[in-house]
Amino acid sequence: MKLTDLPEEIIILIAAALQPHDPVKRRIYEAREGGRITELLAGQRIPLVRLASTCKKLWDILISEVYRFVSIDHGYGDIRKFFDFVRLVIVEPWVRGLVKELYLNLHTMAGYMRQPWPYLWQLRELHRLTGVSIRKSVMERMDECSNSFGHNHLVDQFEIFQDAYDECLAYTIATLLSLFPCVMEVTLSTDEGILRHIPYYVRRLGMAHPHFSTDDSDENKRSDHVSEENPESSRTNGEEYEWGHLDDFYRVVDVFPQLKSFAIRHHSRTDRIHSIVHDHIGNDEIARLVRTASCANELYMQGFAIDCKPDIDLKWTCDHVTTLILREVWFKEKLVLDFLKSFPNLTKVVFIEVQERGHRPSLAKLAPRQLLEALKQNAASIESLCLTCNNNSGLPCSPAEAFDTFNEFVKLKELWIETWAFETALDKEPPPGMDKNTVISSLPPSLERLHLRGSVANIEGSLSWLAEKCKPDMLPQLKEIAFEAPDVNTKSIQQVFTVGGVEKVSSNVDREPIMW
């Protein structure tokens, strides 16, 4: 019998046995009965993919796994890898239906772009495939760049054509995504210069969809036609698109119908010569980015400094988003209140602010109380909260800035907070039988999981009170609680929770609340 005649599960088992990791081989052996390739590849995906590149039979078996998750990072050679992947998608249509998860970390920076726009023919091919072309003025700029390349210094050349580079990459990303009918998770990690162009082309792609039809379709198509015939007519002051009202902008067919998770990571662009940092982004631009993926119910944002333009209407909504993860996102003044108001159907919120604001003096520090007040707009629907604000001093925050009460979150099941943010929230005259700490005494009865990160020395009495009261009276649904227990007193409190009926009592507070 030839190797190629064996069942797929046996071939994978044999290939895995060539690797030296016995526990991994054992997992593959134990999972073989399921018959699912992804399960069989637990922990072995990369070695087997490498092996498959030299074995046609194994390659045929693993082909769907090879392109299920595509990741292209930012570094020397990765830009070329990206364009090689674009070329593959263009010339091999069967690849398009295999991509389920896509991670792109791309920038157009001097030093990485060693030549003018690498493959201008790809722009024309993407136009042919999607029916949407890049703006004529941008194409002319890239032709000019291609003709003049080599006559000037590389960095000077990049500075001159930087905006055209950005828009070409944004166009390529948008059209590329539209070719993946089964893509479910997308992560875009880049800078504002590229991100701001993507919604424009997503809108154009939606309008080019054969099923596009709205009350204003004729008007929209007419305005889009004007933009193509006269590119500068779609600009304001030569820099920004004339978008129109946000609601009008999004009445188009969804380009990514299967998308469930959309992550956008913003990296500040630092010019290597002049050290100029561009890191602020307007609330209107965020709105367009978020609503670009109008089917995604999970939104992850990182690295944004969100500013407010006085002439922009902030009344936009993203009712499709139920999970919102904000990591290192800063808001000017009280914009966080308006921002969270735009997500009326949230069930899960993760807010992580861990780095210094550095050069962002206009962005006020977000106090725990301020964040909680903004979240109370969604208190009736939120089921999971993980909140950590930036504690520069390392000391407990003042009572006026601390978390106060969670009793309005009537459906809350999971809560992850830091002790420094609420240990000073005290009720001087608590009702009889209630604890002085307003957070501990206001935990909703729906709570099933509670993690407290940081020292509990100042709330030992409150935890002891909670351990005695939680079941069956105060928190009848509580199944898990975790807090640090460095001494005898806290360990005894944990024992009271266990005796009281809490299934899992631990000192191992989850260090990755973003995964909750």
Short mmCIF file of C-alpha atoms in Angstrom, two decimals:
data_model
loop_
_atom_site.label_atom_id
_atom_site.label_comp_id
_atom_site.label_asym_id
_atom_site.label_seq_id
_atom_site.Cartn_x
_atom_site.Cartn_y
_atom_site.Cartn_z
CA MET A 1 0.00 0.00 0.00
CA LYS A 2 1.25 3.47 -0.87
CA LEU A 3 1.33 6.29 1.65
CA THR A 4 -1.13 8.22 -0.50
CA ASP A 5 -3.68 5.41 -0.14
CA LEU A 6 -3.92 5.78 3.64
CA PRO A 7 -6.84 7.60 5.32
CA GLU A 8 -6.28 11.29 6.02
CA GLU A 9 -6.25 10.81 9.79
CA ILE A 10 -3.47 8.19 9.54
CA ILE A 11 -1.35 10.43 7.30
CA ILE A 12 -1.61 13.28 9.78
CA LEU A 13 -0.76 10.92 12.64
CA ILE A 14 2.33 9.66 10.81
CA ALA A 15 3.42 13.21 9.95
CA ALA A 16 2.94 14.33 13.55
CA ALA A 17 5.07 11.42 14.76
CA LEU A 18 8.00 12.94 12.87
CA GLN A 19 7.96 15.80 15.36
CA PRO A 20 9.75 15.35 18.73
CA HIS A 21 6.96 16.54 21.03
CA ASP A 22 5.33 13.48 22.57
CA PRO A 23 2.50 15.32 24.41
CA VAL A 24 1.48 16.95 21.14
CA LYS A 25 1.50 13.60 19.33
CA ARG A 26 -0.60 12.11 22.10
CA ARG A 27 -3.19 14.88 21.78
CA ILE A 28 -3.41 14.30 18.04
CA TYR A 29 -3.78 10.55 18.61
CA GLU A 30 -6.52 11.06 21.19
CA ALA A 31 -8.40 13.50 18.93
CA ARG A 32 -8.22 11.40 15.79
CA GLU A 33 -11.71 9.95 16.19
CA GLY A 34 -13.31 13.36 15.61
CA GLY A 35 -12.25 13.38 11.98
CA ARG A 36 -11.88 17.18 11.95
CA ILE A 37 -8.58 18.36 10.52
CA THR A 38 -8.39 21.46 12.73
CA GLU A 39 -8.80 19.38 15.90
CA LEU A 40 -6.17 16.93 14.72
CA LEU A 41 -3.73 19.79 14.27
CA ALA A 42 -3.82 20.94 17.89
CA GLY A 43 -0.37 22.39 18.60
CA GLN A 44 1.09 21.02 15.38
CA ARG A 45 -0.21 23.36 12.71
CA ILE A 46 3.04 25.15 11.75
CA PRO A 47 5.35 22.08 11.64
CA LEU A 48 2.80 20.13 9.59
CA VAL A 49 2.21 23.00 7.19
CA ARG A 50 5.96 23.21 6.60
CA LEU A 51 6.11 19.48 6.03
CA ALA A 52 3.09 19.65 3.75
CA SER A 53 4.92 22.03 1.43
CA THR A 54 7.10 19.06 0.38
CA CYS A 55 4.41 16.39 0.38
CA LYS A 56 1.64 16.75 -2.21
CA LYS A 57 -0.76 14.31 -0.55
CA LEU A 58 -0.42 15.95 2.85
CA TRP A 59 -0.75 19.33 1.17
CA ASP A 60 -4.04 18.30 -0.42
CA ILE A 61 -5.33 17.27 3.01
CA LEU A 62 -4.19 20.42 4.79
CA ILE A 63 -4.89 23.01 2.11
CA SER A 64 -7.96 24.40 3.87
CA GLU A 65 -6.00 24.74 7.11
CA VAL A 66 -3.07 26.48 5.40
CA TYR A 67 -5.24 29.40 4.28
CA ARG A 68 -7.81 29.35 7.08
CA PHE A 69 -5.70 31.82 9.08
CA VAL A 70 -3.51 34.29 7.18
CA SER A 71 -1.15 36.50 9.18
CA ILE A 72 1.15 39.13 7.72
CA ASP A 73 3.20 41.16 10.16
CA HIS A 74 5.02 44.47 9.84
CA GLY A 75 8.69 44.20 9.01
CA TYR A 76 11.24 44.01 6.28
CA GLY A 77 9.93 41.65 3.62
CA ASP A 78 6.37 41.53 4.95
CA ILE A 79 5.11 44.17 2.54
CA ARG A 80 6.34 41.98 -0.31
CA LYS A 81 4.72 38.96 1.37
CA PHE A 82 1.46 40.88 1.43
CA PHE A 83 1.58 41.63 -2.28
CA ASP A 84 2.54 38.05 -3.05
CA PHE A 85 -0.59 36.99 -1.18
CA VAL A 86 -2.68 39.51 -3.13
CA ARG A 87 -1.29 38.09 -6.35
CA LEU A 88 -2.18 34.56 -5.22
CA VAL A 89 -5.75 35.62 -4.46
CA ILE A 90 -6.03 37.21 -7.90
CA VAL A 91 -4.66 34.29 -9.94
CA GLU A 92 -6.01 31.43 -7.77
CA PRO A 93 -9.73 32.06 -7.10
CA TRP A 94 -10.12 28.88 -5.00
CA VAL A 95 -8.05 30.48 -2.21
CA ARG A 96 -10.68 33.16 -1.59
CA GLY A 97 -13.22 30.79 -0.06
CA LEU A 98 -10.70 29.28 2.39
CA VAL A 99 -9.74 32.42 4.33
CA LYS A 100 -11.61 32.60 7.66
CA GLU A 101 -9.25 34.73 9.76
CA LEU A 102 -7.02 37.55 8.50
CA TYR A 103 -4.40 39.49 10.45
CA LEU A 104 -2.68 42.40 8.66
CA ASN A 105 -0.07 44.59 10.34
CA LEU A 106 0.94 46.96 7.58
CA HIS A 107 2.52 50.38 7.25
CA THR A 108 3.94 52.27 4.29
CA MET A 109 7.11 53.64 5.84
CA ALA A 110 10.43 54.61 4.33
CA GLY A 111 12.87 51.76 4.72
CA TYR A 112 10.23 49.10 4.13
CA MET A 113 8.99 50.31 0.76
CA ARG A 114 12.13 49.77 -1.31
CA GLN A 115 10.46 50.59 -4.61
CA PRO A 116 7.41 52.47 -5.88
CA TRP A 117 4.05 50.81 -5.41
CA PRO A 118 5.24 47.21 -5.94
CA TYR A 119 2.66 45.87 -8.35
CA LEU A 120 0.55 48.51 -10.07
CA TRP A 121 -1.03 45.78 -12.16
CA GLN A 122 -2.65 44.43 -8.99
CA LEU A 123 -4.64 47.64 -8.62
CA ARG A 124 -6.02 47.15 -12.12
CA GLU A 125 -6.76 43.46 -11.51
CA LEU A 126 -8.61 44.24 -8.27
CA HIS A 127 -10.64 46.79 -10.23
CA ARG A 128 -11.49 44.09 -12.75
CA LEU A 129 -12.54 41.63 -10.03
CA THR A 130 -14.59 44.01 -7.89
CA GLY A 131 -15.79 46.65 -10.33
CA VAL A 132 -14.37 49.36 -8.06
CA SER A 133 -11.26 51.26 -9.06
CA ILE A 134 -8.88 53.41 -7.09
CA ARG A 135 -9.41 57.12 -7.62
CA LYS A 136 -7.99 58.38 -10.89
CA SER A 137 -5.90 61.12 -9.26
CA VAL A 138 -4.21 58.56 -7.00
CA MET A 139 -3.40 56.27 -9.91
CA GLU A 140 -1.86 59.21 -11.74
CA ARG A 141 0.27 59.98 -8.68
CA MET A 142 1.51 56.41 -8.52
CA ASP A 143 2.38 56.44 -12.22
CA GLU A 144 4.30 59.65 -11.60
CA CYS A 145 6.06 58.02 -8.64
CA SER A 146 6.98 55.01 -10.75
CA ASN A 147 8.41 57.20 -13.52
CA SER A 148 10.45 59.41 -11.18
CA PHE A 149 11.65 56.68 -8.82
CA GLY A 150 15.41 56.50 -8.53
CA HIS A 151 15.96 60.18 -9.31
CA ASN A 152 15.49 61.30 -5.71
CA HIS A 153 16.48 60.02 -2.28
CA LEU A 154 14.23 57.20 -1.03
CA VAL A 155 12.94 59.08 2.03
CA ASP A 156 12.24 62.24 0.02
CA GLN A 157 10.44 60.12 -2.54
CA PHE A 158 8.34 58.50 0.15
CA GLU A 159 7.38 61.84 1.72
CA ILE A 160 6.25 63.24 -1.63
CA PHE A 161 3.98 60.32 -2.44
CA GLN A 162 3.08 59.17 1.08
CA ASP A 163 -0.66 59.90 0.85
CA ALA A 164 -0.91 58.07 -2.48
CA TYR A 165 0.92 55.08 -0.97
CA ASP A 166 -1.53 55.10 1.94
CA GLU A 167 -4.60 55.18 -0.27
CA CYS A 168 -3.28 52.42 -2.52
CA LEU A 169 -2.74 50.17 0.47
CA ALA A 170 -6.16 51.05 1.90
CA TYR A 171 -7.81 50.30 -1.45
CA THR A 172 -5.98 46.98 -1.69
CA ILE A 173 -7.02 45.98 1.85
CA ALA A 174 -10.68 46.89 1.30
CA THR A 175 -11.00 45.15 -2.07
CA LEU A 176 -9.04 42.14 -0.84
CA LEU A 177 -11.39 41.66 2.12
CA SER A 178 -14.40 41.86 -0.17
CA LEU A 179 -13.08 38.84 -2.10
CA PHE A 180 -13.24 36.58 0.99
CA PRO A 181 -16.89 35.46 1.30
CA CYS A 182 -16.25 33.36 4.42
CA VAL A 183 -13.95 35.65 6.41
CA MET A 184 -15.12 35.76 10.04
CA GLU A 185 -12.32 37.54 11.90
CA VAL A 186 -10.29 40.50 10.66
CA THR A 187 -7.50 42.39 12.43
CA LEU A 188 -6.09 45.54 10.83
CA SER A 189 -3.04 47.01 12.51
CA THR A 190 -1.77 50.17 10.87
CA ASP A 191 -1.77 53.96 11.16
CA GLU A 192 -4.38 56.65 10.68
CA GLY A 193 -3.11 57.61 7.23
CA ILE A 194 -4.19 54.21 5.89
CA LEU A 195 -7.23 53.59 8.11
CA ARG A 196 -9.01 56.79 7.09
CA HIS A 197 -9.21 55.70 3.42
CA ILE A 198 -10.64 52.21 4.01
CA PRO A 199 -14.30 53.19 4.71
CA TYR A 200 -14.46 55.16 1.46
CA TYR A 201 -13.65 52.09 -0.62
CA VAL A 202 -15.85 49.81 1.48
CA ARG A 203 -18.73 52.16 0.69
CA ARG A 204 -17.88 52.02 -3.00
CA LEU A 205 -17.73 48.22 -2.87
CA GLY A 206 -21.14 48.09 -1.21
CA MET A 207 -22.64 50.35 -3.85
CA ALA A 208 -21.13 48.18 -6.59
CA HIS A 209 -22.83 45.10 -5.11
CA PRO A 210 -25.44 43.69 -7.53
CA HIS A 211 -28.09 43.68 -4.78
CA PHE A 212 -27.48 47.28 -3.74
CA SER A 213 -30.78 49.13 -3.55
CA THR A 214 -31.89 51.96 -1.24
CA ASP A 215 -34.17 54.93 -1.46
CA ASP A 216 -31.22 57.18 -2.23
CA SER A 217 -29.32 54.73 -4.42
CA ASP A 218 -29.57 56.95 -7.48
CA GLU A 219 -28.27 59.91 -5.53
CA ASN A 220 -25.46 57.87 -3.98
CA LYS A 221 -24.44 56.39 -7.30
CA ARG A 222 -24.56 59.82 -8.86
CA SER A 223 -22.26 61.29 -6.19
CA ASP A 224 -19.91 58.31 -6.51
CA HIS A 225 -19.79 58.83 -10.28
CA VAL A 226 -18.87 62.47 -9.75
CA SER A 227 -16.01 61.42 -7.47
CA GLU A 228 -14.59 59.16 -10.17
CA GLU A 229 -14.91 61.67 -13.00
CA ASN A 230 -13.58 64.53 -10.90
CA PRO A 231 -11.62 63.11 -7.96
CA GLU A 232 -10.99 66.49 -6.36
CA SER A 233 -14.75 67.11 -6.09
CA SER A 234 -14.86 64.44 -3.37
CA ARG A 235 -12.35 66.27 -1.22
CA THR A 236 -12.72 69.06 1.28
CA ASN A 237 -9.83 71.53 1.33
CA GLY A 238 -7.98 69.02 -0.82
CA GLU A 239 -7.54 66.65 2.14
CA GLU A 240 -10.77 64.95 3.25
CA TYR A 241 -13.62 63.20 1.47
CA GLU A 242 -17.01 64.85 1.27
CA TRP A 243 -18.78 62.02 3.08
CA GLY A 244 -22.21 63.47 3.67
CA HIS A 245 -24.37 62.34 6.61
CA LEU A 246 -23.14 59.23 8.40
CA ASP A 247 -26.50 57.46 8.12
CA ASP A 248 -26.59 58.02 4.36
CA PHE A 249 -23.04 56.73 4.10
CA TYR A 250 -23.94 53.33 5.51
CA ARG A 251 -27.13 52.46 3.64
CA VAL A 252 -25.30 49.99 1.45
CA VAL A 253 -25.03 46.21 1.11
CA ASP A 254 -22.69 44.69 3.70
CA VAL A 255 -19.43 43.76 2.00
CA PHE A 256 -18.40 41.24 4.69
CA PRO A 257 -21.59 39.26 5.46
CA GLN A 258 -19.89 36.54 7.56
CA LEU A 259 -17.68 38.84 9.64
CA LYS A 260 -18.10 38.29 13.40
CA SER A 261 -15.03 39.97 14.88
CA PHE A 262 -13.37 43.20 13.72
CA ALA A 263 -10.16 44.46 15.34
CA ILE A 264 -8.47 47.75 14.48
CA ARG A 265 -5.13 48.60 16.06
CA HIS A 266 -3.85 52.11 15.50
CA HIS A 267 -0.12 52.80 15.54
CA SER A 268 1.09 56.39 15.60
CA ARG A 269 3.13 57.32 12.57
CA THR A 270 6.48 58.86 13.43
CA ASP A 271 8.30 60.47 10.57
CA ARG A 272 11.86 59.18 10.86
CA ILE A 273 13.31 62.47 9.69
CA HIS A 274 11.17 65.09 11.43
CA SER A 275 9.80 63.04 14.37
CA ILE A 276 6.24 64.19 13.76
CA VAL A 277 3.59 62.10 15.49
CA HIS A 278 0.06 61.81 14.07
CA ASP A 279 -2.02 60.02 16.67
CA HIS A 280 -5.36 61.82 17.05
CA ILE A 281 -8.36 60.57 15.15
CA GLY A 282 -11.78 62.17 14.95
CA ASN A 283 -14.93 60.61 16.34
CA ASP A 284 -16.49 60.76 12.87
CA GLU A 285 -13.59 58.78 11.41
CA ILE A 286 -13.97 56.17 14.15
CA ALA A 287 -17.68 55.94 13.30
CA ARG A 288 -16.94 55.13 9.68
CA LEU A 289 -14.29 52.57 10.58
CA VAL A 290 -16.56 50.80 13.06
CA ARG A 291 -19.56 50.73 10.78
CA THR A 292 -17.44 49.47 7.90
CA ALA A 293 -18.09 45.99 9.30
CA SER A 294 -21.80 46.25 9.99
CA CYS A 295 -22.26 42.51 10.65
CA ALA A 296 -19.48 42.12 13.23
CA ASN A 297 -20.77 41.76 16.78
CA GLU A 298 -17.31 42.00 18.36
CA LEU A 299 -15.22 45.17 18.07
CA TYR A 300 -11.65 45.46 19.34
CA MET A 301 -9.91 48.85 19.29
CA GLN A 302 -6.37 49.62 20.41
CA GLY A 303 -4.10 52.66 20.37
CA PHE A 304 -6.61 55.37 19.45
CA ALA A 305 -6.62 58.90 20.82
CA ILE A 306 -10.17 59.96 20.00
CA ASP A 307 -10.74 63.66 19.50
CA CYS A 308 -13.94 65.58 18.83
CA LYS A 309 -14.56 67.90 15.90
CA PRO A 310 -17.02 70.65 16.88
CA ASP A 311 -18.84 70.64 13.53
CA ILE A 312 -19.49 66.86 13.49
CA ASP A 313 -22.79 65.32 14.56
CA LEU A 314 -21.90 62.62 17.11
CA LYS A 315 -25.31 60.93 17.00
CA TRP A 316 -24.25 57.73 15.24
CA THR A 317 -25.10 54.24 16.42
CA CYS A 318 -23.58 50.80 16.03
CA ASP A 319 -26.35 48.57 17.28
CA HIS A 320 -24.72 45.48 15.75
CA VAL A 321 -21.84 45.54 18.27
CA THR A 322 -22.45 43.51 21.44
CA THR A 323 -18.83 43.03 22.57
CA LEU A 324 -16.58 46.09 22.87
CA ILE A 325 -12.90 45.78 23.79
CA LEU A 326 -10.95 49.02 24.24
CA ARG A 327 -7.23 48.74 24.93
CA GLU A 328 -5.14 51.87 25.34
CA VAL A 329 -7.88 54.10 23.96
CA TRP A 330 -7.91 57.70 25.18
CA PHE A 331 -10.75 60.19 25.00
CA LYS A 332 -10.69 63.97 24.97
CA GLU A 333 -12.58 65.48 27.89
CA LYS A 334 -15.95 63.70 28.35
CA LEU A 335 -16.14 62.16 24.89
CA VAL A 336 -16.23 58.66 26.40
CA LEU A 337 -19.86 59.31 27.39
CA ASP A 338 -20.92 60.11 23.82
CA PHE A 339 -18.77 57.33 22.42
CA LEU A 340 -20.32 54.56 24.53
CA LYS A 341 -23.78 55.96 23.86
CA SER A 342 -23.24 54.90 20.24
CA PHE A 343 -23.29 51.21 21.26
CA PRO A 344 -26.79 50.61 22.68
CA ASN A 345 -26.71 46.79 22.68
CA LEU A 346 -23.52 45.99 24.56
CA THR A 347 -23.40 42.79 26.61
CA LYS A 348 -19.63 42.69 27.19
CA VAL A 349 -17.14 45.51 27.75
CA VAL A 350 -13.39 45.24 28.32
CA PHE A 351 -11.55 48.50 29.03
CA ILE A 352 -7.79 48.36 29.54
CA GLU A 353 -5.66 51.48 29.92
CA VAL A 354 -2.14 50.48 30.87
CA GLN A 355 0.35 52.86 29.28
CA GLU A 356 1.33 56.42 30.00
CA ARG A 357 -0.46 59.05 27.99
CA GLY A 358 2.95 60.55 27.23
CA HIS A 359 2.59 63.38 24.74
CA ARG A 360 -1.22 63.50 25.00
CA PRO A 361 -1.75 66.47 27.37
CA SER A 362 -5.16 67.28 25.85
CA LEU A 363 -6.50 63.86 26.83
CA ALA A 364 -7.58 63.88 30.44
CA LYS A 365 -7.01 60.85 32.63
CA LEU A 366 -10.16 58.74 32.74
CA ALA A 367 -11.15 58.15 36.36
CA PRO A 368 -12.84 54.85 37.32
CA ARG A 369 -16.03 56.69 38.38
CA GLN A 370 -16.21 58.54 35.06
CA LEU A 371 -15.86 55.29 33.12
CA LEU A 372 -18.51 53.54 35.19
CA GLU A 373 -20.97 56.41 34.79
CA ALA A 374 -20.55 56.20 31.01
CA LEU A 375 -21.15 52.44 31.10
CA LYS A 376 -24.34 52.82 33.12
CA GLN A 377 -26.03 53.89 29.89
CA ASN A 378 -25.85 50.17 28.97
CA ALA A 379 -26.36 48.83 32.49
CA ALA A 380 -29.58 47.01 31.60
CA SER A 381 -27.87 44.78 28.99
CA ILE A 382 -24.22 44.34 30.08
CA GLU A 383 -23.37 40.83 31.29
CA SER A 384 -19.55 41.00 31.45
CA LEU A 385 -17.26 43.83 32.61
CA CYS A 386 -13.46 43.95 32.78
CA LEU A 387 -12.25 47.41 33.78
CA THR A 388 -8.76 48.74 34.49
CA CYS A 389 -7.79 52.40 34.35
CA ASN A 390 -4.28 53.82 34.32
CA ASN A 391 -2.99 54.17 37.89
CA ASN A 392 0.11 56.34 37.53
CA SER A 393 0.65 56.89 41.25
CA GLY A 394 0.20 53.30 42.41
CA LEU A 395 -2.01 54.59 45.24
CA PRO A 396 -5.74 54.09 45.79
CA CYS A 397 -7.79 56.67 43.92
CA SER A 398 -9.74 59.32 45.78
CA PRO A 399 -13.29 58.50 46.95
CA ALA A 400 -14.67 60.99 44.42
CA GLU A 401 -13.01 59.14 41.52
CA ALA A 402 -13.49 55.54 42.70
CA PHE A 403 -16.05 53.05 41.38
CA ASP A 404 -19.17 53.51 43.47
CA THR A 405 -21.99 51.00 42.83
CA PHE A 406 -22.84 48.23 40.38
CA ASN A 407 -26.44 47.66 41.42
CA GLU A 408 -27.77 49.12 38.16
CA PHE A 409 -26.12 46.29 36.17
CA VAL A 410 -29.01 43.91 36.72
CA LYS A 411 -27.77 41.26 34.23
CA LEU A 412 -24.09 41.34 35.18
CA LYS A 413 -22.58 37.84 35.36
CA GLU A 414 -18.82 38.49 35.19
CA LEU A 415 -16.82 41.28 36.82
CA TRP A 416 -13.05 41.90 36.75
CA ILE A 417 -11.82 45.05 38.52
CA GLU A 418 -8.77 46.29 40.41
CA THR A 419 -8.95 46.92 44.13
CA TRP A 420 -7.20 50.33 44.00
CA ALA A 421 -10.14 51.64 41.97
CA PHE A 422 -12.81 51.01 44.62
CA GLU A 423 -11.25 50.36 48.06
CA THR A 424 -11.90 53.99 49.08
CA ALA A 425 -15.59 53.87 48.05
CA LEU A 426 -17.07 53.85 51.55
CA ASP A 427 -20.54 54.55 52.88
CA LYS A 428 -20.10 56.37 56.18
CA GLU A 429 -23.54 55.28 57.40
CA PRO A 430 -24.43 52.02 55.65
CA PRO A 431 -27.92 50.55 56.15
CA PRO A 432 -28.16 47.90 58.87
CA GLY A 433 -26.63 44.60 57.80
CA MET A 434 -24.78 46.14 54.84
CA ASP A 435 -21.04 46.55 54.28
CA LYS A 436 -19.39 49.97 54.23
CA ASN A 437 -17.72 49.43 50.87
CA THR A 438 -20.31 50.51 48.33
CA VAL A 439 -18.95 48.30 45.53
CA ILE A 440 -18.98 45.11 47.60
CA SER A 441 -22.43 45.85 49.00
CA SER A 442 -23.91 46.71 45.59
CA LEU A 443 -22.85 43.63 43.61
CA PRO A 444 -25.92 42.46 41.67
CA PRO A 445 -27.47 39.06 42.54
CA SER A 446 -26.97 37.90 38.93
CA LEU A 447 -23.16 37.80 39.42
CA GLU A 448 -21.54 34.41 38.72
CA ARG A 449 -17.83 35.26 38.45
CA LEU A 450 -15.79 37.87 40.36
CA HIS A 451 -12.05 38.59 40.03
CA LEU A 452 -10.36 41.28 42.15
CA ARG A 453 -6.82 42.18 41.11
CA GLY A 454 -4.43 43.82 43.55
CA SER A 455 -3.99 43.92 47.30
CA VAL A 456 -7.13 43.22 49.33
CA ALA A 457 -5.58 44.41 52.60
CA ASN A 458 -7.91 47.42 52.81
CA ILE A 459 -11.06 45.44 52.01
CA GLU A 460 -10.51 42.30 54.11
CA GLY A 461 -13.47 43.20 56.30
CA SER A 462 -15.68 43.69 53.25
CA LEU A 463 -14.63 40.35 51.76
CA SER A 464 -15.28 38.62 55.07
CA TRP A 465 -18.76 40.17 55.16
CA LEU A 466 -19.39 39.10 51.55
CA ALA A 467 -18.23 35.54 52.26
CA GLU A 468 -20.86 35.20 54.98
CA LYS A 469 -23.67 36.94 53.10
CA CYS A 470 -23.17 35.85 49.48
CA LYS A 471 -25.10 32.58 49.61
CA PRO A 472 -27.99 32.14 49.52
CA ASP A 473 -28.92 35.77 50.16
CA MET A 474 -26.76 38.31 48.36
CA LEU A 475 -25.09 36.48 45.44
CA PRO A 476 -27.00 33.21 44.99
CA GLN A 477 -25.54 32.63 41.49
CA LEU A 478 -21.86 33.14 42.43
CA LYS A 479 -19.75 30.22 41.14
CA GLU A 480 -16.23 31.66 41.07
CA ILE A 481 -14.28 34.26 43.03
CA ALA A 482 -10.56 35.05 42.85
CA PHE A 483 -8.43 37.44 44.90
CA GLU A 484 -4.91 37.46 46.30
CA ALA A 485 -4.53 35.62 49.60
CA PRO A 486 -0.99 36.24 50.91
CA ASP A 487 -1.71 35.68 54.61
CA VAL A 488 -3.74 33.63 57.07
CA ASN A 489 -6.63 36.10 57.24
CA THR A 490 -7.33 36.15 53.52
CA LYS A 491 -6.92 32.37 53.26
CA SER A 492 -9.53 31.96 55.99
CA ILE A 493 -11.88 34.24 54.03
CA GLN A 494 -11.43 31.98 51.02
CA GLN A 495 -12.39 29.00 53.17
CA VAL A 496 -15.60 30.76 54.21
CA PHE A 497 -16.50 31.27 50.54
CA THR A 498 -15.86 27.56 49.89
CA VAL A 499 -17.94 26.46 52.87
CA GLY A 500 -20.68 28.84 51.75
CA GLY A 501 -21.05 26.97 48.47
CA VAL A 502 -18.90 28.89 45.95
CA GLU A 503 -17.60 26.22 43.56
CA LYS A 504 -14.25 27.80 42.65
CA VAL A 505 -12.29 29.97 45.09
CA SER A 506 -8.81 30.91 43.96
CA SER A 507 -5.82 33.20 44.48
CA ASN A 508 -5.06 33.13 40.76
CA VAL A 509 -6.67 36.29 39.45
CA ASP A 510 -6.94 36.17 35.67
CA ARG A 511 -4.03 38.15 34.20
CA GLU A 512 -5.59 38.28 30.73
CA PRO A 513 -9.07 39.76 31.24
CA ILE A 514 -9.12 40.65 27.56
CA MET A 515 -9.84 36.95 26.92
CA TRP A 516 -12.94 36.89 29.16
#
